[in-house]
Structure formats: structure tokens, C-alpha cells
Coordinates of C-alpha atoms in Angstrom, one line a residue:
X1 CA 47.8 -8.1 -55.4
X2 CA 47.4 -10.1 -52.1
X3 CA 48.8 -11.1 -49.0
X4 CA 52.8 -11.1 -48.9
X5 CA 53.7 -11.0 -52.6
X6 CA 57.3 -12.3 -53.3
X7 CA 59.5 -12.0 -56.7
X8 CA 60.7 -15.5 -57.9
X9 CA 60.9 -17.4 -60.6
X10 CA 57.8 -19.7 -60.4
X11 CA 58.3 -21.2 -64.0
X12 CA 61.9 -21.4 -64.9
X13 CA 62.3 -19.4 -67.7
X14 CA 65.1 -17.7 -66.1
X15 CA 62.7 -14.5 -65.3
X16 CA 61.6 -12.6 -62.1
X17 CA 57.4 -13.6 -61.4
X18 CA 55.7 -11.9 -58.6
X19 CA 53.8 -14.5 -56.6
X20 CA 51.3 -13.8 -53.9
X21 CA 48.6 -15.5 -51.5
X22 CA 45.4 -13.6 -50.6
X23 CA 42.6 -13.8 -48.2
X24 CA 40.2 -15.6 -49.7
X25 CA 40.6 -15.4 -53.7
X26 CA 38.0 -14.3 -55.9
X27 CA 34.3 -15.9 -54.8
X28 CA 31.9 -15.1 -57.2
X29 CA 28.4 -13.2 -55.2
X30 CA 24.4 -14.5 -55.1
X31 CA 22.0 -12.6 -56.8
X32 CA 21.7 -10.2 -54.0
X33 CA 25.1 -9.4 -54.2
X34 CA 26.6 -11.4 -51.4
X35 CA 29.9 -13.4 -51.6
X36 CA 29.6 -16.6 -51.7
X37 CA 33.0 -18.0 -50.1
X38 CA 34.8 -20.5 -52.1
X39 CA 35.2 -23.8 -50.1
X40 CA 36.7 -27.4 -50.1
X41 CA 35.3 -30.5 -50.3
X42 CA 35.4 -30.7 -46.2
X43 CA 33.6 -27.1 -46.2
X44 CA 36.4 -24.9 -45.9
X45 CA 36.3 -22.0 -46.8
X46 CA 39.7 -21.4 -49.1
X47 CA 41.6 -18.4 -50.3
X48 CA 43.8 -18.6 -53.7
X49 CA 47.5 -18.0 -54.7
X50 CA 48.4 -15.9 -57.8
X51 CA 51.5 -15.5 -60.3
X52 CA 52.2 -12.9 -61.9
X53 CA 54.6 -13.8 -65.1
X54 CA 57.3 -11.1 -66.4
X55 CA 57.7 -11.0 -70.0
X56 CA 60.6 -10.1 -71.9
X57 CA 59.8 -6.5 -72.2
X58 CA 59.9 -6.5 -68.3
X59 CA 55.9 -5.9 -68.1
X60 CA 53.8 -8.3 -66.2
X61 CA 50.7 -11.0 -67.4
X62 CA 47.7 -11.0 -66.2
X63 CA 47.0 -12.5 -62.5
X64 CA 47.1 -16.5 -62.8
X65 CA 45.4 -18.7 -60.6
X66 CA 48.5 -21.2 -59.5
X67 CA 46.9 -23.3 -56.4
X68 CA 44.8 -23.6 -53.6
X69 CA 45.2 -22.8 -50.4
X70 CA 42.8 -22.2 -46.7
X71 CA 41.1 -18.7 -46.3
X72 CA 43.8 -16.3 -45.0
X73 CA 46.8 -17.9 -47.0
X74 CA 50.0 -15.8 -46.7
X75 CA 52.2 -18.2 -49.0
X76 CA 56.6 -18.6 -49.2
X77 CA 58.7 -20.3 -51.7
X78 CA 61.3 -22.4 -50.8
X79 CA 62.7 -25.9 -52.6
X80 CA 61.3 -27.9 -49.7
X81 CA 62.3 -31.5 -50.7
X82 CA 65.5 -30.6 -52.8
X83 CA 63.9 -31.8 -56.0
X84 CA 64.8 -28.8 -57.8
X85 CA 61.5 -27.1 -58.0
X86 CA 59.9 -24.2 -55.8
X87 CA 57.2 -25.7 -53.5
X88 CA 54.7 -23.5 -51.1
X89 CA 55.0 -23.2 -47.2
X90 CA 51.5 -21.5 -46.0
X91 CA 50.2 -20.1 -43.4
X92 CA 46.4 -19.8 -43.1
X93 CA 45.5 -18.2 -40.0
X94 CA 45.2 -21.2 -38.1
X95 CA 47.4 -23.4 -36.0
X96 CA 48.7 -25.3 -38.9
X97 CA 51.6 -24.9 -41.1
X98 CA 50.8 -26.2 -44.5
X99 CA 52.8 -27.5 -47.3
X100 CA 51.6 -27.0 -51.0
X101 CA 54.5 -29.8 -52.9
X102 CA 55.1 -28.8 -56.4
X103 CA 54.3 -32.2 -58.4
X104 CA 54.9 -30.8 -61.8
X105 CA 58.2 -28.9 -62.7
X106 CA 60.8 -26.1 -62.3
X107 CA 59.2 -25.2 -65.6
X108 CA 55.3 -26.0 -65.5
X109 CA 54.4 -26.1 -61.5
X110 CA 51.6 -27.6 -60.5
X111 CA 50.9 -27.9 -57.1
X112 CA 49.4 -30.9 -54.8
X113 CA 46.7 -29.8 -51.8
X114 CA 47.7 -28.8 -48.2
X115 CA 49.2 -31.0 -46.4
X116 CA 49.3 -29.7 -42.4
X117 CA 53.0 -30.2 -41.3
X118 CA 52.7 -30.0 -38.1
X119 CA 50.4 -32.9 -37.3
X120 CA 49.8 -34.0 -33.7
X121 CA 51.9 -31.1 -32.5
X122 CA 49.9 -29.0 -30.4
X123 CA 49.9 -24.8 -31.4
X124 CA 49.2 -22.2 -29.0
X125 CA 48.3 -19.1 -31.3
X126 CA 46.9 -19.0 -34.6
X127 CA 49.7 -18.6 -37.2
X128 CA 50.1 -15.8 -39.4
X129 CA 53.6 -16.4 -41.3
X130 CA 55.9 -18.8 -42.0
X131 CA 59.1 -19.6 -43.9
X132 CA 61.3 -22.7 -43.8
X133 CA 65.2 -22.1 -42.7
X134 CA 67.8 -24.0 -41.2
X135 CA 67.5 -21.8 -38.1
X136 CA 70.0 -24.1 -36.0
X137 CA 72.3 -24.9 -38.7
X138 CA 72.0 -29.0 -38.8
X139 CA 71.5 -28.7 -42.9
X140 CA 67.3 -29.5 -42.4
X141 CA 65.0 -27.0 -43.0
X142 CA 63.0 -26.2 -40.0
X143 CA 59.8 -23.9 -39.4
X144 CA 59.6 -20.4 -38.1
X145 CA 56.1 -18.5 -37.2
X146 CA 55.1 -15.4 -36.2
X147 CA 51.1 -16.0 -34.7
X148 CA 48.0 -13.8 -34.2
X149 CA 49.2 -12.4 -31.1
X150 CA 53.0 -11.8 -32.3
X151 CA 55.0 -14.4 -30.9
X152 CA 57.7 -16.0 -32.5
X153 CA 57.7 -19.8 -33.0
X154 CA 60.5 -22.6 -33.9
X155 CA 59.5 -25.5 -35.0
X156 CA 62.8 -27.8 -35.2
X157 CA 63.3 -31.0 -37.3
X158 CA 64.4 -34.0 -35.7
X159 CA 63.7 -35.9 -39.0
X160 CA 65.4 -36.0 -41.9
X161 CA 65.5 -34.3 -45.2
X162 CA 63.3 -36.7 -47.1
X163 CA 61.2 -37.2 -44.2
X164 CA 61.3 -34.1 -41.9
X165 CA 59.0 -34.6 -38.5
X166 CA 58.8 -31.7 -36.3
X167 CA 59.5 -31.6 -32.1
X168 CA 57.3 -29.2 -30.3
X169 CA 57.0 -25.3 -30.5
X170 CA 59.5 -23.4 -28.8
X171 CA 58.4 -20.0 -28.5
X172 CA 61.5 -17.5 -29.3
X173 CA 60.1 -14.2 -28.6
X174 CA 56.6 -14.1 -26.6
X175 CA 53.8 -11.7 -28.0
X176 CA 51.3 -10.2 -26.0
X177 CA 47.9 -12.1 -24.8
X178 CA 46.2 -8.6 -25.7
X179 CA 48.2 -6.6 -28.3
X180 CA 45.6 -4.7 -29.8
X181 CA 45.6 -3.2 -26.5
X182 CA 47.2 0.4 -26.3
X183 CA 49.0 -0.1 -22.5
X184 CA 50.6 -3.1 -24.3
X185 CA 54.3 -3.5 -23.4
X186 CA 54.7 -5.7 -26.4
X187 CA 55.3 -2.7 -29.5
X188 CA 55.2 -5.3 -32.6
X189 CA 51.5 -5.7 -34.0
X190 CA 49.6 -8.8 -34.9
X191 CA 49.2 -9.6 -38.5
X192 CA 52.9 -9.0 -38.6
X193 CA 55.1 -10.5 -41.6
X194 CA 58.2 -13.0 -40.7
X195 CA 61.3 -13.3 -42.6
X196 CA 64.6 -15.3 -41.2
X197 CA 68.1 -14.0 -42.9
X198 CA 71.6 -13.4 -41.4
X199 CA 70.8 -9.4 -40.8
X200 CA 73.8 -9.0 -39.6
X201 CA 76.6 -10.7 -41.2
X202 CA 77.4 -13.0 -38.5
X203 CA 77.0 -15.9 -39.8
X204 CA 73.9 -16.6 -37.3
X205 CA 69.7 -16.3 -38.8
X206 CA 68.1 -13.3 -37.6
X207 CA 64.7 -12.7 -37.4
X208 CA 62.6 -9.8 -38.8
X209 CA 59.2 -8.9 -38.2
X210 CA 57.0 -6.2 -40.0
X211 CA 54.0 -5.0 -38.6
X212 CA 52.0 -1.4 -36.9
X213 CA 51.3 -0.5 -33.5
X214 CA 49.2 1.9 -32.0
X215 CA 49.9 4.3 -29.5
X216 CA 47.9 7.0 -27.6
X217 CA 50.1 9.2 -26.2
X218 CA 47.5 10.7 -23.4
X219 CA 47.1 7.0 -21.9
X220 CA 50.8 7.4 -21.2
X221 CA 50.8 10.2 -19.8
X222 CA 47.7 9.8 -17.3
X223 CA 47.4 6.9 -15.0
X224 CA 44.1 8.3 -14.1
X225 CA 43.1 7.4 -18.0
X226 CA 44.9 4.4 -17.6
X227 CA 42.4 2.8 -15.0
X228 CA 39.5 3.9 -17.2
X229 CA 40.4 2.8 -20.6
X230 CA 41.1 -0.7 -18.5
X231 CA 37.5 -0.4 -17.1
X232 CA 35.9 0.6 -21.1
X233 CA 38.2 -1.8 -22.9
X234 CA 37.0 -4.6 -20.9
X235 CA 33.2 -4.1 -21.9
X236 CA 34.5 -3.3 -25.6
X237 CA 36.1 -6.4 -25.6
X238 CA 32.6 -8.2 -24.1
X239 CA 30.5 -6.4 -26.6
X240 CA 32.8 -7.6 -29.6
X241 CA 33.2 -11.4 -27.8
X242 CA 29.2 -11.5 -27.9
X243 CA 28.6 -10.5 -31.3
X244 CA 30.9 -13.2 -32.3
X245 CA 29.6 -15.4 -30.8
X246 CA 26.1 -15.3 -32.2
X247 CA 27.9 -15.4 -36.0
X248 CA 29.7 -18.6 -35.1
X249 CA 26.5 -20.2 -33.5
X250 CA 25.5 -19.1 -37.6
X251 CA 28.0 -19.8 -39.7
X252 CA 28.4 -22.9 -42.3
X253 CA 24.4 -22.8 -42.0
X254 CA 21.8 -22.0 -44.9
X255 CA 20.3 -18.5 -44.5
X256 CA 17.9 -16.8 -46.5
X257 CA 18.1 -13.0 -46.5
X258 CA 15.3 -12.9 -43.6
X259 CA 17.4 -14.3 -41.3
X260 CA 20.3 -12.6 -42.3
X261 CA 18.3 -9.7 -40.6
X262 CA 17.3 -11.0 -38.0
X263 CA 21.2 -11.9 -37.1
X264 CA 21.5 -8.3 -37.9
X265 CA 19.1 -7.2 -35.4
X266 CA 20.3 -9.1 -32.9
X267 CA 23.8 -8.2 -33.3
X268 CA 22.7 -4.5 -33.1
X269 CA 20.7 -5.2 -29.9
X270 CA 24.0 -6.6 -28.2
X271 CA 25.7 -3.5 -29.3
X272 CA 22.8 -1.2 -27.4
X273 CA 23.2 -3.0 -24.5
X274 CA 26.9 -1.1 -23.8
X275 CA 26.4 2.1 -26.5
X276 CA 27.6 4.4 -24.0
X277 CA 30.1 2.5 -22.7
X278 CA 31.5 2.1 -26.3
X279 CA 30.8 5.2 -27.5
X280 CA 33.1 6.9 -24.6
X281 CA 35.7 4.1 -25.3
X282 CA 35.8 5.3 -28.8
X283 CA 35.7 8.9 -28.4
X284 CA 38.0 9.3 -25.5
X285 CA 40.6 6.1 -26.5
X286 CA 40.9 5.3 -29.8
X287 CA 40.8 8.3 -31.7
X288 CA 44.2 10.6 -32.4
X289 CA 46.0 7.3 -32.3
X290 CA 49.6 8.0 -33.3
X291 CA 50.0 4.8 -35.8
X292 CA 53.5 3.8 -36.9
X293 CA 54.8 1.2 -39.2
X294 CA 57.9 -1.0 -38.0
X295 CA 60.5 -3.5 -38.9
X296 CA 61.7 -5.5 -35.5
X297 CA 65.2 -7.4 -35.6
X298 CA 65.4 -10.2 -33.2
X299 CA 68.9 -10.6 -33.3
X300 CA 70.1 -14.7 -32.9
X301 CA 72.4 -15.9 -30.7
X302 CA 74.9 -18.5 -31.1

């Protein structure tokens, strides 16, 4: 299906599609089997959105390639220039919103590239969601985020409805510099999902975020653990940051299956260097994790 399907209706003929982004669409593999990432003309890498089209009987078509988008694109609708049709806000796991402008119709969309709307403004956190809302009630839309590390961003308009320009981030709700970390105090999870509605009927935008979090209840029960899994995480986290590291020295280069190997090697010889540190990490931490899905509400204030 993809990332954050969304009933609406895409094509006007007065019935409910289902609409979706996804991570990165449908890239065809080499003849060994690898995938071979689908990319821009500036090299990169994309991800596709999809419609879904209800018939008359109430069944669905088949899955229909609609637009483009960067790898990672979690996609909302909204009528973002007032012209009557829907247009895409995305969100492609990087610190850009982009906006896909529907150049055809309410009837047959067709959608223009991404456009970055928050040019020369400078992003903290990679950005994971986003939706458009009047969040302070001035009659322009205006940005809201959730990021990597599960902070809450607003990006206000200080332009105008044809024009809309954006002032810098103010961060609503901080997230957590580490929140895959299990002592976090922060309990929403990254790769959480953002939506902006009244919640409570007070006339005032709310904000709700979906997402997981894990918990181990021995760490909070033992301080004594507590100073350890600090000690282990720390070379988990090295471990991981090396490994990286030697894939990004890599990527966007031309590799023939030797020295995909050799990468491999290497990576693996990293990975020896702190196997028993890991291995106890793993064992003693991060297994009988008690793992619960959520839905936060960030109540707003007037």
C-alpha cells in the first residue's frame, strides 16, 4: 500500500480513492537481483505516489502511478493554492518540505515536480510528516512537521495566499536527541505520523502524533543496568556510526559485484571489532522489549 495512505477524492468523480506515498516505488533489479533505485535527473534517488480508484461497485482499481516524489515520500492532500484541485504536501525524510502543484484538474490531476517550500530556511531534524493548516488562525495555510527525532515543528506564513513565504521553525514540542534510546524520557517514537485537527472541540488545532516506543522494564527498575546499558549503547551506537560511514564513502558510485564484497567484508570486520560488546548489548538490552503502539495529543493553546 505505502507510506500514510489517505481516502480522497483524487479525480472528482464524486468517489472515495485511496492515495498513498511509499519509500521508494517500484525499481526494477540487475541481473543479479539487485535493486536498482529509481532516480532523478540530479541523481536522486526517488520514491513514487499511488492511487487507488473506487469504482461504482465500491471495489478498488489497480495501483496507479500518480507522481513523483524523493525516496521516503509520506505524501497529504490539501487544495494548497485554492484553485479547486487537490495538490501534494511531501515529506521525504529530509529537511525539506516539498510541494507537488496539481497542474491538470479536479478531474484529470496531473502533478508538477517538487518544489522545496522551505527554501533558505534552515531545518534542524530531518522531516518525517507534514500537513498544511491554518495553525494560528490568520486564514493562510501554514506547515506543521513531526522530524526523525520526534519533534514538532511550525512553520508560519508571513506571506500571502498566492504567494506564501515561510518565517523560521519554531519547535512546538521538542523530541529527544536519542529516542531510540530505552532511558528516553521522550515516550513518542521517531517515524511517527502528524495530523493537525481541533481534537477537542475548542475551536483551537490540536495536534496528534502516531508512533511506537520501546520499553524495557528491567532498565527501570535497576540503576545498576542503567549505567551499563549507557556504557554498551555507546559502542552499539559507534559500531552502527562506522558502518555507515563506509556505505556513504560508497554510495552514488559504480560497483561491480566484487566490490560489493569487499564493502561487505569490511563492514563485517567493523562489526568484529565490538562482537562482544554487541552481543551482550543485544542479549541483556534489547530483547523482551515491551513494544506499544500510541496516539499522543498535544493539546493547543489559545
Amino acid at each position: 500500500m505505502g507510506f500514510a495512505p489517505q481516502v480522497a477524492d483524487i479525480n472528482g468523480d464524486g468517489l472515495t480513492d485511496i492515495v498513498s506515498g511509499s519509500y521508494r516505488g517500484d525499481p526494477p533489479k540487475d541481473e543479479n537481483g539487485r535493486l536498482q533505485y529509481l532516480k532523478d535527473k540530479d541523481g536522486n534517488m526517488i520514491s513514487e505516489l499511488y492511487a487507488y480508484y473506487r469504482k461504482p461497485d465500491g471495489s478498488f482499481g489497480p495501483r496507479t502511478k500518480i507522481a513523483e516524489a524523493r525516496m521516503h515520500a509520506k505524501a497529504t492532500l490539501v487544495d494548497w493554492d485554492g484553485d479547486g484541485d487537490l495538490d501534494f504536501i511531501v515529506a521525504p525524510k529530509i529537511k525539506e518540505i516539498h510541494l507537488l502543484e496539481n497542474i491538470g484538474s479536479s478531474t484529470e490531476p496531473e502533478f508538477a515536480p517538487p518544489r522545496n517550500l522551505l527554501e533558505g530556511i534552515e531545518v534542524p531534524n530531518y522531516i518525517t510528516g507534514a500537513k498544511a493548516a491554518d495553525w494560528d488562525g490568520d486564514g493562510l495555510l501554514d506547515l506543521m512537521a513531526d522530524t526523525i527525532l520526534a519533534d514538532i515543528y511550525f512553520f508560519r506564513n508571513i506571506g500571502t495566499a498566492g504567494e506564501p513565504a515561510f518565517a523560521p521553525v519554531e519547535v512546538l514540542v521538542k523530541g529527544w536527541a536519542d529516542n531510540r534510546d530505552l532511558l528516553s524520557p521522550v515516550y513518542w517514537e521517531n517515524f511517527s505520523s502528524i495530523e493537525v485537527v481541533d481534537w477537542d472541540g475548542d475551536g483551537q488545532l490540536d495536534v496528534l502524533l502516531g508512533g511506537h516506543k520501546a520499553v524495557n522494564p528491567r532498565l527501570k527498575a535497576n540503576p545498576e543496568d542503567q549505567v551499563e546499558y549507557r556504557r554498551l549503547r555507546a559502542i552499539y551506537k559507534k559500531c552502527r556510526a562506522e558502518v555507515a560511514e563506509l556505505y556513504r564513502n560508497a554510495r552514488n558510485k559504480e560497483f561491480s559485484d566484487e566490490d560489493y564484497k569487499k564493502l561487505r567484508v569490511e563492514a563485517k570486520e567493523i562489526e568484529k571489532k565490538y562482537a562482544d560488546e554487541i552481543n551482550l548489548f543485544n542479549q541483556k538490552y534489547n530483547k523482551n522489549l515491551d513494544i506499544h503502539g500510541r496516539v499522543w495529543v498535544f493539546l493547543g493553546v489559545k
